[in-house]
CSV table of C-alpha atoms in Angstrom, one decimal:
chain,number,residue,atom,x,y,z
A,1,MET,CA,58.9,119.7,93.9
A,2,LYS,CA,60.9,120.0,90.7
A,3,LYS,CA,60.9,117.3,88.1
A,4,ILE,CA,63.6,114.7,88.5
A,5,TYR,CA,65.3,113.4,85.3
A,6,ASP,CA,66.6,109.8,85.0
A,7,LYS,CA,64.7,108.6,88.1
A,8,GLY,CA,65.8,105.0,87.8
A,9,LYS,CA,69.5,105.7,87.5
A,10,THR,CA,69.4,108.3,90.2
A,11,LEU,CA,67.6,106.1,92.6
A,12,THR,CA,70.0,103.2,92.0
A,13,GLY,CA,73.0,105.4,92.6
A,14,LEU,CA,71.6,106.9,95.8
A,15,ILE,CA,70.7,103.4,97.1
A,16,ILE,CA,74.2,102.2,96.4
A,17,PHE,CA,75.6,105.3,98.2
A,18,VAL,CA,73.4,104.8,101.3
A,19,VAL,CA,74.1,101.0,101.4
A,20,LEU,CA,77.9,101.7,101.2
A,21,VAL,CA,78.0,104.4,103.9
A,22,SER,CA,75.8,102.4,106.2
A,23,SER,CA,77.7,99.1,105.5
A,24,PRO,CA,79.3,98.9,109.0
A,25,THR,CA,75.8,98.8,110.6
A,26,TRP,CA,74.4,96.0,108.4
A,27,TYR,CA,77.6,94.1,108.2
A,28,ASN,CA,77.9,93.9,112.0
A,29,LEU,CA,74.2,93.1,112.3
A,30,VAL,CA,74.5,90.2,109.9
A,31,PHE,CA,77.6,88.8,111.7
A,32,GLY,CA,76.2,89.7,115.1
A,33,LYS,CA,79.7,90.3,116.5
A,34,GLY,CA,79.4,94.1,116.9
A,35,ASN,CA,79.3,94.0,120.7
A,36,TYR,CA,82.2,91.6,121.0
A,37,VAL,CA,85.1,92.9,123.1
A,38,PRO,CA,88.1,90.5,123.4
A,39,ASP,CA,88.6,89.1,126.9
A,40,LEU,CA,92.3,89.1,127.5
A,41,LYS,CA,93.7,86.3,129.7
A,42,VAL,CA,96.5,87.2,132.2
A,43,GLU,CA,97.9,85.0,134.8
A,44,LYS,CA,99.3,86.9,137.7
A,45,ASN,CA,102.6,85.0,138.3
A,46,GLY,CA,104.3,87.2,140.8
A,47,LYS,CA,105.4,90.8,140.1
A,48,GLU,CA,103.6,93.6,138.5
A,49,CYS,CA,104.1,94.5,134.8
A,50,VAL,CA,107.1,96.4,133.6
A,51,LYS,CA,105.0,99.4,132.9
A,52,ARG,CA,101.5,100.5,133.9
A,53,THR,CA,98.6,98.9,132.1
A,54,SER,CA,97.5,102.2,130.6
A,55,TYR,CA,101.0,102.7,129.1
A,56,MET,CA,101.2,99.1,127.9
A,57,LYS,CA,97.8,99.1,126.2
A,58,LYS,CA,99.0,102.0,124.0
A,59,ASN,CA,102.7,101.6,123.8
A,60,HIS,CA,103.8,98.0,124.4
A,61,MET,CA,105.2,97.9,120.9
A,62,GLU,CA,107.4,100.8,121.7
A,63,LEU,CA,108.9,99.0,124.7
A,64,LEU,CA,109.4,95.8,122.7
A,65,LYS,CA,111.2,97.8,120.0
A,66,VAL,CA,113.5,99.5,122.6
A,67,TRP,CA,114.2,96.1,124.2
A,68,ARG,CA,114.9,94.5,120.8
A,69,ASP,CA,117.3,97.2,119.8
A,70,GLU,CA,119.0,97.0,123.3
A,71,VAL,CA,119.6,93.3,123.1
A,72,VAL,CA,120.5,93.1,119.4
A,73,ARG,CA,122.7,96.1,119.3
A,74,THR,CA,124.4,96.3,122.7
A,75,GLY,CA,123.8,92.8,124.1
A,76,ASN,CA,122.4,94.3,127.3
A,77,ARG,CA,119.8,92.0,128.7
A,78,THR,CA,118.9,94.0,131.8
A,79,TYR,CA,116.2,96.7,131.7
A,80,VAL,CA,116.2,99.3,134.6
A,81,ARG,CA,112.9,101.0,135.2
A,82,GLU,CA,112.8,104.7,136.2
A,83,ASP,CA,112.2,103.6,139.9
A,84,GLY,CA,115.3,101.3,139.9
A,85,GLU,CA,113.4,98.0,139.5
A,86,LYS,CA,115.4,95.6,137.2
A,87,PHE,CA,113.9,93.3,134.6
A,88,GLU,CA,115.4,90.7,132.3
A,89,ILE,CA,114.9,91.7,128.7
A,90,SER,CA,113.3,88.7,127.3
A,91,LEU,CA,110.0,88.1,125.5
A,92,SER,CA,109.5,84.5,126.6
A,93,GLY,CA,111.3,84.9,129.9
A,94,THR,CA,109.7,88.1,131.2
A,95,CYS,CA,106.5,89.0,129.2
A,96,LEU,CA,105.2,85.4,128.7
A,97,LYS,CA,105.6,84.6,132.5
A,98,CYS,CA,102.3,86.4,133.1
A,99,HIS,CA,100.9,86.6,129.6
A,100,THR,CA,101.3,82.9,129.2
A,101,ASN,CA,98.8,82.2,126.4
A,102,LYS,CA,99.7,84.0,123.2
A,103,GLN,CA,96.6,82.9,121.4
A,104,GLU,CA,94.3,84.2,124.2
A,105,PHE,CA,96.2,87.3,124.9
A,106,CYS,CA,98.3,88.7,122.0
A,107,ASP,CA,96.5,87.2,119.1
A,108,ARG,CA,93.0,87.9,120.4
A,109,CYS,CA,93.4,91.6,120.5
A,110,HIS,CA,95.6,91.8,117.4
A,111,ARG,CA,93.0,90.0,115.4
A,112,TYR,CA,90.3,92.3,116.8
A,113,VAL,CA,92.0,95.5,115.7
A,114,GLY,CA,93.5,94.0,112.5
A,115,VAL,CA,97.2,94.2,113.4
A,116,THR,CA,99.7,91.7,112.2
A,117,PRO,CA,103.0,92.5,113.9
A,118,TYR,CA,106.0,91.0,112.2
A,119,CYS,CA,107.6,90.0,115.5
A,120,PHE,CA,106.1,86.6,115.4
A,121,GLY,CA,107.4,86.0,111.9
A,122,CYS,CA,110.7,84.9,113.5
A,123,HIS,CA,110.0,84.5,117.2
A,124,ASN,CA,108.5,81.1,118.0
A,125,ILE,CA,106.3,81.0,121.0
A,126,PRO,CA,106.7,77.8,123.1
A,127,ARG,CA,103.7,75.5,123.2
A,128,GLU,CA,102.1,77.2,120.3
A,129,THR,CA,101.1,74.9,117.5
A,130,ARG,CA,101.9,76.5,114.2
A,131,LYS,CA,99.5,76.0,111.4
B,1,MET,CA,98.3,135.0,99.2
B,2,ILE,CA,95.7,136.3,101.6
B,3,ARG,CA,93.4,133.4,100.7
B,4,LEU,CA,96.1,130.9,101.6
B,5,ILE,CA,96.4,132.6,105.0
B,6,TYR,CA,92.6,132.6,105.5
B,7,ALA,CA,92.5,128.9,104.8
B,8,PHE,CA,95.4,128.2,107.1
B,9,VAL,CA,94.0,130.2,110.0
B,10,LEU,CA,90.6,128.5,109.5
B,11,THR,CA,92.2,125.1,109.8
B,12,LEU,CA,94.1,126.1,112.9
B,13,PHE,CA,90.9,127.3,114.4
B,14,LEU,CA,89.2,124.0,113.6
B,15,ILE,CA,92.1,122.2,115.3
B,16,LEU,CA,91.7,124.4,118.4
B,17,ILE,CA,88.0,123.6,118.9
B,18,PRO,CA,88.4,120.0,120.1
B,19,LEU,CA,91.6,120.9,121.9
B,20,PHE,CA,89.7,123.5,123.9
B,21,GLY,CA,86.5,121.5,124.1
B,22,VAL,CA,88.0,118.2,125.3
B,23,GLY,CA,91.3,119.4,126.8
B,24,ILE,CA,89.9,122.2,128.9
B,25,LEU,CA,86.2,121.8,129.1
B,26,GLY,CA,86.2,118.0,129.1
B,27,LEU,CA,83.2,117.7,126.8
B,28,THR,CA,84.1,114.1,125.8
B,29,ARG,CA,80.5,113.0,125.3
B,30,PHE,CA,79.8,115.9,123.0
B,31,PHE,CA,82.9,115.4,120.9
B,32,SER,CA,82.7,111.6,120.7
B,33,ILE,CA,79.0,111.1,120.1
B,34,VAL,CA,77.1,114.3,119.2
B,35,ILE,CA,79.7,115.6,116.7
B,36,PRO,CA,80.2,112.4,114.7
B,37,TYR,CA,76.5,111.6,114.6
B,38,SER,CA,75.5,115.1,113.4
B,39,ALA,CA,78.4,115.2,110.9
B,40,PHE,CA,77.2,111.9,109.5
B,41,LEU,CA,73.6,113.0,109.2
B,42,ILE,CA,74.7,116.3,107.5
B,43,PHE,CA,76.9,114.2,105.1
B,44,LEU,CA,74.1,111.8,104.2
B,45,ALA,CA,71.3,114.3,103.8
B,46,GLY,CA,73.5,116.9,102.2
B,47,SER,CA,74.9,114.4,99.6
B,48,ILE,CA,71.4,113.1,98.7
B,49,LEU,CA,70.0,116.7,98.4
B,50,ARG,CA,73.0,117.7,96.3
B,51,VAL,CA,72.4,114.8,93.9
B,52,LEU,CA,68.7,115.5,93.7
B,53,SER,CA,69.4,119.2,92.9
B,54,TRP,CA,71.7,118.0,90.1
B,55,VAL,CA,69.3,115.6,88.5
B,56,SER,CA,66.4,118.0,88.7
B,57,SER,CA,68.2,120.5,86.4
B,58,PRO,CA,67.0,120.0,82.8
B,59,GLN,CA,69.4,119.3,80.1
B,60,PRO,CA,68.7,121.5,77.1
B,61,PHE,CA,71.3,120.0,74.8
B,62,LYS,CA,73.5,117.0,74.5
B,63,ILE,CA,76.9,118.5,75.4
B,64,PRO,CA,79.5,115.7,75.3
B,65,LEU,CA,83.0,116.9,75.0
B,66,THR,CA,84.7,114.7,72.5
B,67,ALA,CA,88.2,114.1,71.4
B,68,GLY,CA,87.7,111.6,68.6
B,69,GLN,CA,85.9,111.0,65.3
B,70,GLN,CA,82.2,110.6,65.8
B,71,ARG,CA,80.3,107.8,64.2
B,72,SER,CA,79.0,108.8,60.7
B,73,LEU,CA,79.5,106.7,57.6
B,74,GLN,CA,80.6,103.1,57.9
B,75,TRP,CA,83.9,103.5,56.1
B,76,ILE,CA,85.0,106.3,58.4
B,77,LYS,CA,86.6,104.9,61.4
B,78,SER,CA,85.0,106.3,64.6
B,79,SER,CA,86.3,106.4,68.1
B,80,TYR,CA,83.7,104.8,70.3
B,81,ILE,CA,85.3,105.7,73.6
B,82,GLU,CA,86.4,109.3,72.8
B,83,SER,CA,83.2,110.0,71.0
B,84,PRO,CA,80.7,107.4,72.2
B,85,TYR,CA,77.4,106.8,70.4
B,86,ASN,CA,76.0,104.0,72.5
B,87,LYS,CA,75.7,102.9,76.1
B,88,ILE,CA,78.7,100.6,75.9
B,89,GLY,CA,80.9,103.5,74.8
B,90,ILE,CA,79.5,105.6,77.6
B,91,PHE,CA,80.2,102.9,80.1
B,92,MET,CA,83.8,102.4,78.9
B,93,ARG,CA,84.3,106.2,78.9
B,94,MET,CA,83.0,106.6,82.4
B,95,LEU,CA,84.9,103.6,83.7
B,96,LEU,CA,88.2,105.0,82.4
B,97,GLU,CA,87.4,108.4,83.6
B,98,ILE,CA,86.5,107.3,87.1
B,99,LEU,CA,89.3,104.7,87.5
B,100,PHE,CA,92.1,106.4,85.6
B,101,PHE,CA,91.2,110.1,85.4
B,102,ARG,CA,91.7,110.4,81.7
B,103,SER,CA,90.5,114.0,81.6
B,104,LEU,CA,93.5,115.0,83.6
B,105,LEU,CA,95.7,113.7,80.8
B,106,LYS,CA,94.1,116.3,78.6
B,107,ASN,CA,95.4,119.0,80.9
B,108,GLU,CA,97.9,120.0,78.2
B,109,LYS,CA,100.6,122.6,78.3
B,110,THR,CA,103.1,123.9,75.8
B,111,ASN,CA,106.4,122.0,75.9
B,112,PRO,CA,109.4,123.8,74.4
B,113,HIS,CA,111.7,120.9,75.1
B,114,VAL,CA,110.1,118.4,72.8
B,115,SER,CA,110.7,120.3,69.5
B,116,LYS,CA,111.4,123.7,68.2
B,117,TRP,CA,107.7,124.0,67.2
B,118,LEU,CA,105.0,125.0,69.7
B,119,LEU,CA,103.9,121.6,70.9
B,120,PHE,CA,101.2,120.7,73.4
B,121,THR,CA,101.9,117.7,75.6
B,122,SER,CA,99.9,116.4,78.6
B,123,ASN,CA,100.9,117.3,82.1
B,124,LYS,CA,101.6,113.8,83.3
B,125,ARG,CA,103.1,114.8,86.6
B,126,PHE,CA,99.9,116.4,87.7
B,127,TRP,CA,97.9,113.3,86.6
B,128,LEU,CA,100.3,111.0,88.4
B,129,MET,CA,100.2,113.0,91.6
B,130,SER,CA,96.4,113.2,91.4
B,131,ILE,CA,95.9,109.5,90.9
B,132,LEU,CA,98.3,108.5,93.6
B,133,PHE,CA,96.6,111.0,95.9
B,134,HIS,CA,93.1,109.6,95.3
B,135,TYR,CA,94.1,105.9,95.5
B,136,SER,CA,96.1,106.6,98.7
B,137,LEU,CA,93.0,108.1,100.2
B,138,LEU,CA,90.9,105.2,99.1
B,139,ILE,CA,93.4,102.7,100.7
B,140,ILE,CA,93.4,104.8,103.9
B,141,VAL,CA,89.6,104.7,104.0
B,142,PHE,CA,89.8,100.9,103.4
B,143,ARG,CA,92.4,100.5,106.2
B,144,HIS,CA,90.1,102.3,108.6
B,145,LEU,CA,87.4,99.7,108.0
B,146,LYS,CA,89.2,97.4,110.4
B,147,LEU,CA,87.7,99.6,113.1
B,148,PHE,CA,84.2,99.4,111.8
B,149,PHE,CA,83.8,95.8,110.8
B,150,GLU,CA,83.9,92.7,113.1
B,151,PRO,CA,85.1,90.2,112.0
B,152,ILE,CA,87.5,92.2,109.7
B,153,PRO,CA,87.0,91.2,106.1
B,154,SER,CA,90.2,89.6,104.8
B,155,ILE,CA,90.6,92.1,102.0
B,156,VAL,CA,91.0,94.9,104.6
B,157,ASN,CA,93.8,92.9,106.3
B,158,LEU,CA,95.4,92.1,103.0
B,159,LEU,CA,95.4,95.8,102.0
B,160,SER,CA,96.9,96.8,105.4
B,161,ARG,CA,99.6,94.1,105.0
B,162,ILE,CA,100.5,95.4,101.5
B,163,ASP,CA,100.5,99.0,102.8
B,164,ALA,CA,103.0,97.9,105.5
B,165,LEU,CA,105.2,96.2,102.9
B,166,PHE,CA,108.6,97.6,104.0
B,167,GLU,CA,108.2,96.8,107.7
B,168,ILE,CA,110.1,99.9,108.8
B,169,SER,CA,109.9,100.5,112.5
B,170,ILE,CA,107.0,99.4,114.8
B,171,PRO,CA,104.2,100.3,114.2
B,172,THR,CA,105.1,100.0,110.6
B,173,ILE,CA,105.4,103.2,108.6
B,174,LEU,CA,102.9,102.7,105.8
B,175,LEU,CA,103.3,103.5,102.1
B,176,THR,CA,100.1,105.5,101.9
B,177,GLU,CA,101.2,107.7,104.8
B,178,ILE,CA,104.2,108.9,102.8
B,179,ILE,CA,102.5,109.0,99.4
B,180,VAL,CA,99.5,111.0,100.6
B,181,LEU,CA,101.8,113.5,102.3
B,182,VAL,CA,103.9,114.0,99.2
B,183,CYS,CA,100.8,114.4,97.1
B,184,ILE,CA,99.2,116.9,99.3
B,185,ALA,CA,102.5,118.9,99.5
B,186,TYR,CA,102.6,118.8,95.6
B,187,LEU,CA,99.0,119.9,95.3
B,188,LEU,CA,99.5,122.7,97.8
B,189,LEU,CA,102.8,123.9,96.2
B,190,ARG,CA,101.2,123.8,92.8
B,191,ARG,CA,98.6,126.3,93.9
B,192,ILE,CA,101.3,128.5,95.6
B,193,VAL,CA,104.1,128.3,93.0
B,194,VAL,CA,102.4,128.2,89.6
B,195,SER,CA,101.2,131.8,89.2
B,196,GLN,CA,98.3,130.9,86.9
B,197,VAL,CA,96.9,128.4,89.3
B,198,ARG,CA,97.5,130.7,92.2
B,199,TYR,CA,95.5,133.4,90.4
B,200,ILE,CA,92.4,131.1,90.1
B,201,SER,CA,92.8,129.4,93.6
B,202,LEU,CA,90.1,130.3,96.1
B,203,THR,CA,90.2,130.1,99.8
B,204,SER,CA,88.1,126.9,99.7
B,205,ASP,CA,90.8,125.3,97.4
B,206,TYR,CA,93.5,125.8,99.9
B,207,PHE,CA,91.2,125.0,102.8
B,208,VAL,CA,90.3,121.6,101.5
B,209,LEU,CA,94.0,120.7,101.1
B,210,PHE,CA,94.8,122.1,104.6
B,211,LEU,CA,91.9,120.1,106.1
B,212,LEU,CA,93.0,116.9,104.5
B,213,LEU,CA,96.6,117.6,105.5
B,214,SER,CA,95.6,118.1,109.1
B,215,VAL,CA,93.5,114.9,109.0
B,216,VAL,CA,96.4,112.9,107.6
B,217,LEU,CA,98.9,114.5,110.1
B,218,THR,CA,96.8,113.8,113.2
B,219,GLY,CA,96.3,110.3,111.9
B,220,ILE,CA,100.0,109.7,111.5
B,221,LEU,CA,100.6,111.2,115.0
B,222,LEU,CA,98.1,108.9,116.4
B,223,ARG,CA,99.9,105.9,114.9
B,224,HIS,CA,103.4,106.8,115.7
B,225,LEU,CA,103.6,109.4,118.5
B,226,PHE,CA,100.5,110.0,120.6
B,227,ARG,CA,99.2,106.4,120.6
B,228,VAL,CA,95.8,105.4,121.8
B,229,ASP,CA,94.3,102.2,123.0
B,230,ILE,CA,93.1,101.0,119.7
B,231,MET,CA,90.9,98.3,121.2
B,232,ASP,CA,88.9,101.1,122.9
B,233,VAL,CA,88.7,103.0,119.6
B,234,LYS,CA,87.3,100.0,117.8
B,235,ARG,CA,84.7,99.6,120.5
B,236,PHE,CA,83.8,103.2,120.1
B,237,ALA,CA,83.6,103.0,116.3
B,238,LEU,CA,81.5,99.8,116.4
B,239,GLY,CA,79.2,101.4,119.0
B,240,LEU,CA,78.6,104.4,116.8
B,241,PHE,CA,77.3,102.3,113.9
B,242,LEU,CA,75.3,100.0,116.1
B,243,PHE,CA,73.6,102.9,117.8
B,244,ASN,CA,75.1,101.8,121.1
B,245,PRO,CA,77.4,104.7,121.7
B,246,TYR,CA,80.5,104.1,123.9
B,247,ILE,CA,82.8,106.9,125.0
B,248,PRO,CA,86.4,105.9,124.7
B,249,HIS,CA,88.5,106.3,127.9
B,250,PHE,CA,92.0,105.6,126.8
B,251,VAL,CA,92.5,108.2,124.1
B,252,GLY,CA,94.1,111.6,124.2
B,253,SER,CA,93.2,115.0,122.7
B,254,CYS,CA,95.0,114.0,119.5
B,255,PHE,CA,92.3,111.4,118.9
B,256,TYR,CA,89.6,114.0,119.4
B,257,VAL,CA,91.3,116.4,117.0
B,258,HIS,CA,91.4,113.7,114.4
B,259,LEU,CA,87.8,112.7,115.0
B,260,PHE,CA,86.6,116.3,114.9
B,261,LEU,CA,88.5,117.1,111.7
B,262,VAL,CA,87.2,113.9,110.0
B,263,SER,CA,83.6,114.8,111.2
B,264,PHE,CA,84.0,118.3,109.9
B,265,LEU,CA,85.3,116.9,106.6
B,266,PHE,CA,82.2,114.7,106.3
B,267,ALA,CA,79.8,117.5,107.1
B,268,TYR,CA,81.6,119.9,104.8
B,269,PHE,CA,81.7,117.3,102.0
B,270,PRO,CA,78.4,117.9,100.2
B,271,PHE,CA,78.8,121.7,100.2
B,272,SER,CA,82.4,121.8,99.0
B,273,LYS,CA,84.3,121.0,95.8
B,274,LEU,CA,84.8,117.5,97.3
B,275,VAL,CA,81.4,116.4,95.9
B,276,HIS,CA,83.2,115.8,92.6
B,277,ALA,CA,83.3,112.3,94.0
B,278,GLY,CA,79.6,112.0,93.2
B,279,GLY,CA,79.6,114.6,90.5
B,280,VAL,CA,81.9,112.7,88.2
B,281,PHE,CA,79.1,110.2,87.7
B,282,LEU,CA,76.8,112.9,86.6
B,283,SER,CA,79.0,115.1,84.5
B,284,PRO,CA,77.1,115.7,81.2
B,285,THR,CA,80.2,116.3,79.2
B,286,ARG,CA,81.3,112.7,79.8
B,287,ASN,CA,78.1,110.6,80.3
B,288,LEU,CA,76.1,111.6,77.2
B,289,GLU,CA,76.3,110.0,73.8
B,290,ASN,CA,77.5,112.0,70.9
B,291,ASN,CA,74.5,111.2,68.7
B,292,SER,CA,72.6,114.5,68.4
B,293,ARG,CA,72.9,114.2,64.6
B,294,THR,CA,71.3,110.7,64.4
B,295,ILE,CA,68.7,110.9,67.2
B,296,ARG,CA,66.7,114.1,67.8
B,297,TYR,CA,67.1,115.4,71.3
B,298,LEU,CA,64.1,117.3,72.7
B,299,ASN,CA,64.7,120.2,75.1
B,300,PRO,CA,62.7,119.2,78.2
B,301,TRP,CA,61.7,122.7,78.9
B,302,ASN,CA,60.4,123.4,75.4
B,303,TYR,CA,57.4,125.7,75.9
B,304,PRO,CA,54.2,124.6,74.1
B,305,VAL,CA,54.2,127.2,71.3
B,306,LYS,CA,50.8,128.0,69.6
B,307,THR,CA,51.4,127.2,65.9
B,308,ARG,CA,49.3,127.6,62.7
B,309,THR,CA,50.2,125.3,59.8
B,310,TYR,CA,49.9,126.2,56.2
B,311,ASP,CA,47.0,123.8,55.8
B,312,GLU,CA,45.0,125.5,58.5
B,313,TRP,CA,45.7,128.9,56.9
B,314,GLU,CA,44.7,127.5,53.5
B,315,ASP,CA,41.4,126.2,54.9
B,316,GLU,CA,40.6,129.7,56.0
B,317,PHE,CA,41.5,131.6,52.8
B,318,ARG,CA,40.9,128.9,50.1
B,319,GLU,CA,37.9,130.6,48.5
B,320,MET,CA,39.6,133.9,48.3
B,321,MET,CA,42.7,132.3,46.9
B,322,LYS,CA,40.7,130.6,44.2
B,323,GLU,CA,39.1,133.8,43.2
B,324,ALA,CA,42.5,135.5,42.9
B,325,ASN,CA,43.9,132.5,40.9
B,326,ILE,CA,46.4,131.6,43.6
B,327,PRO,CA,47.2,127.8,43.5
B,328,VAL,CA,46.0,125.9,46.5
B,329,GLU,CA,48.0,122.9,47.8
B,330,LYS,CA,45.9,121.0,50.3
B,331,GLU,CA,43.0,120.4,47.9
B,332,ASP,CA,45.3,119.4,45.1
B,333,ARG,CA,47.0,116.9,47.3
B,334,LYS,CA,43.8,115.1,48.0
B,335,ILE,CA,43.2,114.5,44.3
């Protein structure tokens, strides 16, 4: 083994490096929430969702964007799915019929993955107490 | 130009590995668990060994590169950051170097537009692009911490919000996405267009840029085009660091390409030029005091040379010297 110069400084630097790159491990161990997976509440009020769950999980924001543009730009409030099924384009009228609780559905997951969509900056959700 | 093509083909090959492995062979377990863990281990061990190899090389001289007056007489004004003589000066110099890349401002070139005389001015565009590039990468790394920390620290959320300042489209197009792409394009074009830089560019120089570019592009695609179930991704990322691996189900090949390229980047890190991230702390031209004229610096590998002083020599030959009337010194000194 070769001689190591500046042992103290080197060791300090290396310890800082190891602590930084392993920070997710100890941070999650300290807070003990590493295994937490949000439980999303859905009430099945009638029909199935506009799109398949696997599509909605990844692309719900895309659908909402298309709907927003449709309503705002053309005033069309009817969405026709590929198979001919018709839906009213409305966040509170259609989406919130099943996903009744914003706090326990939208917010829970958005908070988990650190997303702050700007939709709710303007759109008030009924029955939600704003802080 | 052949080096550029080598680097490009190598990057394409790297992209094809996960596409083939996951898309055709279906090796999800291998690509989501074995690859990230081994890459992280190589990164950790490689970086530590790299630093140890640096600090075990002896330093024969003090070799600070200075650009200011060194401290000498009190009435001569010295520059304590440009030519530091104590630890505070070193600290200031290193801090400015690491945070603001001052060395790059000394990347001077002749500028015929300033005056009719030959004048050297600093290449500020390169400095600007470089600093934007590094800080964008830092913010991008910080943004990714939302996948590794639960609950998410508020600073990470704040940075993401600032990054999404313009609220263009959903999901928002981020500032760093654009800045980092512009910077990589600039750094690549610089190596292709400027003939002097092209001449000294190696395959690895191009390769690092292509690798970062492919990481950034797959990341952007994952956000805006081939979206994944991000909840699943977070569960996967947390599982990796808590040694409770979870294979994500709702992700496509684009996710695996991104993950594989990032893993490769980490594993390649200690063996590439990218270790300048650690090396900047240990660069002897920046972190040594310019005090070799006030404090003697001993070369650590000085060999113990067998010497014979004049006094010893005189002890042996004193009698003969006296006989020959040669003056002796040691005996006279005692009187």
